[in-house]
PDB file of C-alpha atoms in Angstrom:
ATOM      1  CA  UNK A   1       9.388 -51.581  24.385  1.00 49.00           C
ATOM      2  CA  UNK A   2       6.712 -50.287  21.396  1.00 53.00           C
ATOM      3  CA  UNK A   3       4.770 -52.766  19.679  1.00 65.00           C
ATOM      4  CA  UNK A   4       6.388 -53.196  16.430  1.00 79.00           C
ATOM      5  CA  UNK A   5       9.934 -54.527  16.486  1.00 85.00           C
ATOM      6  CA  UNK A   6      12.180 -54.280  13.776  1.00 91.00           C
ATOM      7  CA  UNK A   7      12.729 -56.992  11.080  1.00 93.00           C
ATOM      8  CA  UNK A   8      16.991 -56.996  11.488  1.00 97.00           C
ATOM      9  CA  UNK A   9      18.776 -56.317  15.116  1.00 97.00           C
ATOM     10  CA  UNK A  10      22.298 -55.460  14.655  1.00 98.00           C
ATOM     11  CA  UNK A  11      24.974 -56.169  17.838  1.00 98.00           C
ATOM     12  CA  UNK A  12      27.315 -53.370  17.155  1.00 97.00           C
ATOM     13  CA  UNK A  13      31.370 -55.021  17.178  1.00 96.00           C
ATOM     14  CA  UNK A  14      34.727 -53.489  16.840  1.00 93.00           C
ATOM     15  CA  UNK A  15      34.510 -53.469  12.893  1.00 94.00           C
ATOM     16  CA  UNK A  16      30.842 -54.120  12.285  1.00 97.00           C
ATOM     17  CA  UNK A  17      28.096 -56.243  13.794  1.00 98.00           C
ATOM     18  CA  UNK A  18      26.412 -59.467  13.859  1.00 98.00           C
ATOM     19  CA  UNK A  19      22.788 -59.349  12.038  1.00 98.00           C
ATOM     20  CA  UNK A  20      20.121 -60.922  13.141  1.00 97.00           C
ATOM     21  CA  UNK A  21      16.302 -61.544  11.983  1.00 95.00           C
ATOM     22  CA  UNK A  22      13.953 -60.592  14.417  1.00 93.00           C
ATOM     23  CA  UNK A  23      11.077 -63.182  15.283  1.00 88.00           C
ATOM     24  CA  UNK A  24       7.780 -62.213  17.339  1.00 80.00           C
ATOM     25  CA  UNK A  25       5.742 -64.849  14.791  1.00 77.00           C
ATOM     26  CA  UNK A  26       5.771 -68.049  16.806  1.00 72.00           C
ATOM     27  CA  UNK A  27       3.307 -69.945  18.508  1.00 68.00           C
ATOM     28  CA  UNK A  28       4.678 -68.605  21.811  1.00 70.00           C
ATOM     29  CA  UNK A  29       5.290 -65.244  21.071  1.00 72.00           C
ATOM     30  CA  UNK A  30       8.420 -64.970  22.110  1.00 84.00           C
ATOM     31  CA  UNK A  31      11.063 -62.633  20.901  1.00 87.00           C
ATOM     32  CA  UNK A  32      13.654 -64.975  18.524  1.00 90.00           C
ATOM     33  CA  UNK A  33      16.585 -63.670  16.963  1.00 93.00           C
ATOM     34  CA  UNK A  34      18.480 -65.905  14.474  1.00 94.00           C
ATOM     35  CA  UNK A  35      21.950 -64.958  13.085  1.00 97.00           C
ATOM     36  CA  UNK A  36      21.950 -64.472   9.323  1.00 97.00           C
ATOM     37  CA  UNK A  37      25.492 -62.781   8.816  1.00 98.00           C
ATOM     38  CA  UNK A  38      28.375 -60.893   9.941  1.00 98.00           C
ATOM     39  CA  UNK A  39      29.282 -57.624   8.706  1.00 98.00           C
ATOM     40  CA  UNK A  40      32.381 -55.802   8.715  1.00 97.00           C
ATOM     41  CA  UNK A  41      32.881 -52.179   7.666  1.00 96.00           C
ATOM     42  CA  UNK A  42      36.270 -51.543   7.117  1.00 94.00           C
ATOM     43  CA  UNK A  43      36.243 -53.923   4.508  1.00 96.00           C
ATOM     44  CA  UNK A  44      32.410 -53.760   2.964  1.00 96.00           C
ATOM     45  CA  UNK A  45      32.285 -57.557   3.578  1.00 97.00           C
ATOM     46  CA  UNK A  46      28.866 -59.777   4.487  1.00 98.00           C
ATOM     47  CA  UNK A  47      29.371 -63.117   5.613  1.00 97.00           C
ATOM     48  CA  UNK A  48      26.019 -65.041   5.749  1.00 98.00           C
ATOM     49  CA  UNK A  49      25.961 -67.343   8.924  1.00 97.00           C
ATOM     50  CA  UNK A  50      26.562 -71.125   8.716  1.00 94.00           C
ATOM     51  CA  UNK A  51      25.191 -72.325   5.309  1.00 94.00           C
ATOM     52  CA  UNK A  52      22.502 -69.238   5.108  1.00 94.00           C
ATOM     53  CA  UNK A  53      21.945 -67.743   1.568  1.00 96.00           C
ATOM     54  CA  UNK A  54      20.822 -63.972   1.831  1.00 97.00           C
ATOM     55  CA  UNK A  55      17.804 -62.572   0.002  1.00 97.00           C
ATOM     56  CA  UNK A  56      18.262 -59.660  -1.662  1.00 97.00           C
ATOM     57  CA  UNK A  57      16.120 -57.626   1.307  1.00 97.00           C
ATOM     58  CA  UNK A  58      18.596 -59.085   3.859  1.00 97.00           C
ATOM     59  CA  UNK A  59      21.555 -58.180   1.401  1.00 97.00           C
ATOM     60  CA  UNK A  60      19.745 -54.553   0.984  1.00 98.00           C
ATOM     61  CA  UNK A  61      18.627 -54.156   4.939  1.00 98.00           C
ATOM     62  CA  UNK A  62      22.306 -54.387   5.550  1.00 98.00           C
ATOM     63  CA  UNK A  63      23.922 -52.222   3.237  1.00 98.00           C
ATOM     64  CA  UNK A  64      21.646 -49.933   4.125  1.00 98.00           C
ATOM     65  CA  UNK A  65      22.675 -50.191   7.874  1.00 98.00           C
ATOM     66  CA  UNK A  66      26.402 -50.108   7.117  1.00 98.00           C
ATOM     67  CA  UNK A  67      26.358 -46.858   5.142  1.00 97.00           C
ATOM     68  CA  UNK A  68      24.111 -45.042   8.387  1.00 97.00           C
ATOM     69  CA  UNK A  69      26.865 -46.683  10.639  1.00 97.00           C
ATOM     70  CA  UNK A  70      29.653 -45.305   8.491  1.00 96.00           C
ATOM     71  CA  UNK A  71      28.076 -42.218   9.057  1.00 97.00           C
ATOM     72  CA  UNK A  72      27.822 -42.294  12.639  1.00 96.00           C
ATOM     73  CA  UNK A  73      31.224 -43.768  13.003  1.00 96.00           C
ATOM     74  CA  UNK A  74      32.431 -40.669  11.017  1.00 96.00           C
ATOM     75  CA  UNK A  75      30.688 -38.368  12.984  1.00 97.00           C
ATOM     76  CA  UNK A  76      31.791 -39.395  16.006  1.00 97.00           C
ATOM     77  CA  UNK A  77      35.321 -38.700  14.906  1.00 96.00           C
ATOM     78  CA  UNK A  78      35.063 -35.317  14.323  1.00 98.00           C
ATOM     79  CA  UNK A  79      33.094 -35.025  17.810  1.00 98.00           C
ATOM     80  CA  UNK A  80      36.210 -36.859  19.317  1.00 97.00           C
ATOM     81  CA  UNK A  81      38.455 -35.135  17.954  1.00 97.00           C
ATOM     82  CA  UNK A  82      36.667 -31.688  18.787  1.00 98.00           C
ATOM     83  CA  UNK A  83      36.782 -33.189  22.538  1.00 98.00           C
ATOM     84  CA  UNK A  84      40.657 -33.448  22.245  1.00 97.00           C
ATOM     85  CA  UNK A  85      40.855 -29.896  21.087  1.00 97.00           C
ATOM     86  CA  UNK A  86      38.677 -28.766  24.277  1.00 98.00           C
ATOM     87  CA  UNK A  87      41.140 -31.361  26.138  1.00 97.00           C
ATOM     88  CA  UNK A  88      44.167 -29.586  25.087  1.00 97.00           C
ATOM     89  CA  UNK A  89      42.849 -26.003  26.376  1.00 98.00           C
ATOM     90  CA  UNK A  90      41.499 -27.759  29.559  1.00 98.00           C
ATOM     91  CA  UNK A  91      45.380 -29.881  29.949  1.00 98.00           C
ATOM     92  CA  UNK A  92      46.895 -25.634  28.742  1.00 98.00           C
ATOM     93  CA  UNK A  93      45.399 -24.191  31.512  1.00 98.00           C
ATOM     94  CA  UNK A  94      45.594 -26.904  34.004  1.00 98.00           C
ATOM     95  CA  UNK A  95      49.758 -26.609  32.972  1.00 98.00           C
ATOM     96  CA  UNK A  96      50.071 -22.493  33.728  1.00 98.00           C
ATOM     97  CA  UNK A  97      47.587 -22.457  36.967  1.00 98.00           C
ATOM     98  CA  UNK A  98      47.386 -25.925  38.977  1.00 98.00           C
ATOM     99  CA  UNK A  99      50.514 -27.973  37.581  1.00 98.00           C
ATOM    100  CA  UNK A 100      53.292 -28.617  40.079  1.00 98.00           C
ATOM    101  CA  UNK A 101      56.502 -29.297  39.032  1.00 98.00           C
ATOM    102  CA  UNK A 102      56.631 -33.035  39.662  1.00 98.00           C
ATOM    103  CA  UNK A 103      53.335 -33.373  37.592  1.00 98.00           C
ATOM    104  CA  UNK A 104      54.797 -31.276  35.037  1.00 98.00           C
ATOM    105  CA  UNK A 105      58.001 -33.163  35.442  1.00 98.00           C
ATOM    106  CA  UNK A 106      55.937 -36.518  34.752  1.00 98.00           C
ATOM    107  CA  UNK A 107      53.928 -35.912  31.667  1.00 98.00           C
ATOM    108  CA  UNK A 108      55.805 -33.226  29.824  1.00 97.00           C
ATOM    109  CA  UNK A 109      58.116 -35.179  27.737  1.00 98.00           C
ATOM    110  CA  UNK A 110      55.505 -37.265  26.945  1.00 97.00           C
ATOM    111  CA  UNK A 111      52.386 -34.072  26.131  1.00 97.00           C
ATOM    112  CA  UNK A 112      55.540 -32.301  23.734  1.00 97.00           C
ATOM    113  CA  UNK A 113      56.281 -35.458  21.547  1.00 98.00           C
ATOM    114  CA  UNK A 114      52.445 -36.585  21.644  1.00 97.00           C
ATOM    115  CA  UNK A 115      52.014 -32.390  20.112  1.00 97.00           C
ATOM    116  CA  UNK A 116      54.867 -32.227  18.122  1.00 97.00           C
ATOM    117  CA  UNK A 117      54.043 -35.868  16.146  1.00 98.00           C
ATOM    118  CA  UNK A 118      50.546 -34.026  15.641  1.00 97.00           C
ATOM    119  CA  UNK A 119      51.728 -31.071  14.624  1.00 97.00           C
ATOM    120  CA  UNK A 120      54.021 -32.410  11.763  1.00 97.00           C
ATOM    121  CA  UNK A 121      51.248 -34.120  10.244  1.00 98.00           C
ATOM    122  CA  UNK A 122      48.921 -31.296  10.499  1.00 97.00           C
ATOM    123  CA  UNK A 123      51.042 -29.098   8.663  1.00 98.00           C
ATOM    124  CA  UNK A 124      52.359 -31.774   6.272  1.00 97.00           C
ATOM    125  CA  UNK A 125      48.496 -32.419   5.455  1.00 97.00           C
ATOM    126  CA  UNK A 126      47.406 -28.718   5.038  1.00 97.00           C
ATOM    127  CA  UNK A 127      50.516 -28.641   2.727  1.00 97.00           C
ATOM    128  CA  UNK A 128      49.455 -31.009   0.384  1.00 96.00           C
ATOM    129  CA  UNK A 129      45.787 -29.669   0.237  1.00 95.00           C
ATOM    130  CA  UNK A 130      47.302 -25.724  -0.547  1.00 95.00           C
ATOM    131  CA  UNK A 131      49.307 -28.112  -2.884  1.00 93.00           C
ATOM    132  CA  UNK A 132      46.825 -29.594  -4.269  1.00 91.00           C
ATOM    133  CA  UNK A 133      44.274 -26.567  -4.482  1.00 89.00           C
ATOM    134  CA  UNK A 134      46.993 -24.721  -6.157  1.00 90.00           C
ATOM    135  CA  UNK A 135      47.545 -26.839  -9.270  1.00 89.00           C
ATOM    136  CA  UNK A 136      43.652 -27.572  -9.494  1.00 86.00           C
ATOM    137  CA  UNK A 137      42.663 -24.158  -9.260  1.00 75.00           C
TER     138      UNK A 137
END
């Protein structure tokens, strides 16, 4: 652990975090963290802990941490979703050189819906952007 801690510690949830201040200045220097608020993402929402008022720093610290996170969270998408592209090859190839015909049997049905659901809304999307483009341009 280095030396100087940082003032906020944020415990990473499902559609935000829990913010805490970090404490080293007590008389036994020990490390205290107290809960000031709840964040959620989705939403853009702060909920100060228990009858806590903000200050503007704490207000500031976390917007400031939800826009990095949004950031993160958004790149991680595309990285996923990159991953499922290399998946798809990897299942492609796995399908014309490995696959017996009970494995086949058990997750074709399921792989041709899962690709054809995707598909649809690819194409439906890329539609309305040519749309789009089209009458903007």
């Amino acid at each position: 652990m280095g030396t100087e801690l940082p003032d906020y510690y944020f415990r990473v949830r499902e559609n935000g975090a829990v913010v805490f201040r970090v404490d080293t200045e007590n008389r036994q220097r020990r490390i205290e963290m107290d809960q000031i608020a709840v964040v959620n993402i989705r939403n853009g929402e702060i909920k100060p802990h228990g009858d806590r008022t903000l200050s503007d720093e704490d207000v500031a610290v976390i917007r400031d941490w939800m826009v990095d996170r949004q950031e993160v969270l958004a790149e991680r998408d595309i990285d996923d979703i990159l991953r499922s592209v290399d998946h798809l090859n990897l299942t492609t190839q796995w399908a014309q050189s490995r696959a017996t015909d009970d494995q086949l049997e058990s997750v074709t049905d399921a792989l041709l819906l899962a690709m054809h659901d995707l598909r649809s809304v690819l194409v439906r999307r890329k539609a309305d952007r040519l749309l789009k483009d089209t009458k903007s341009g």
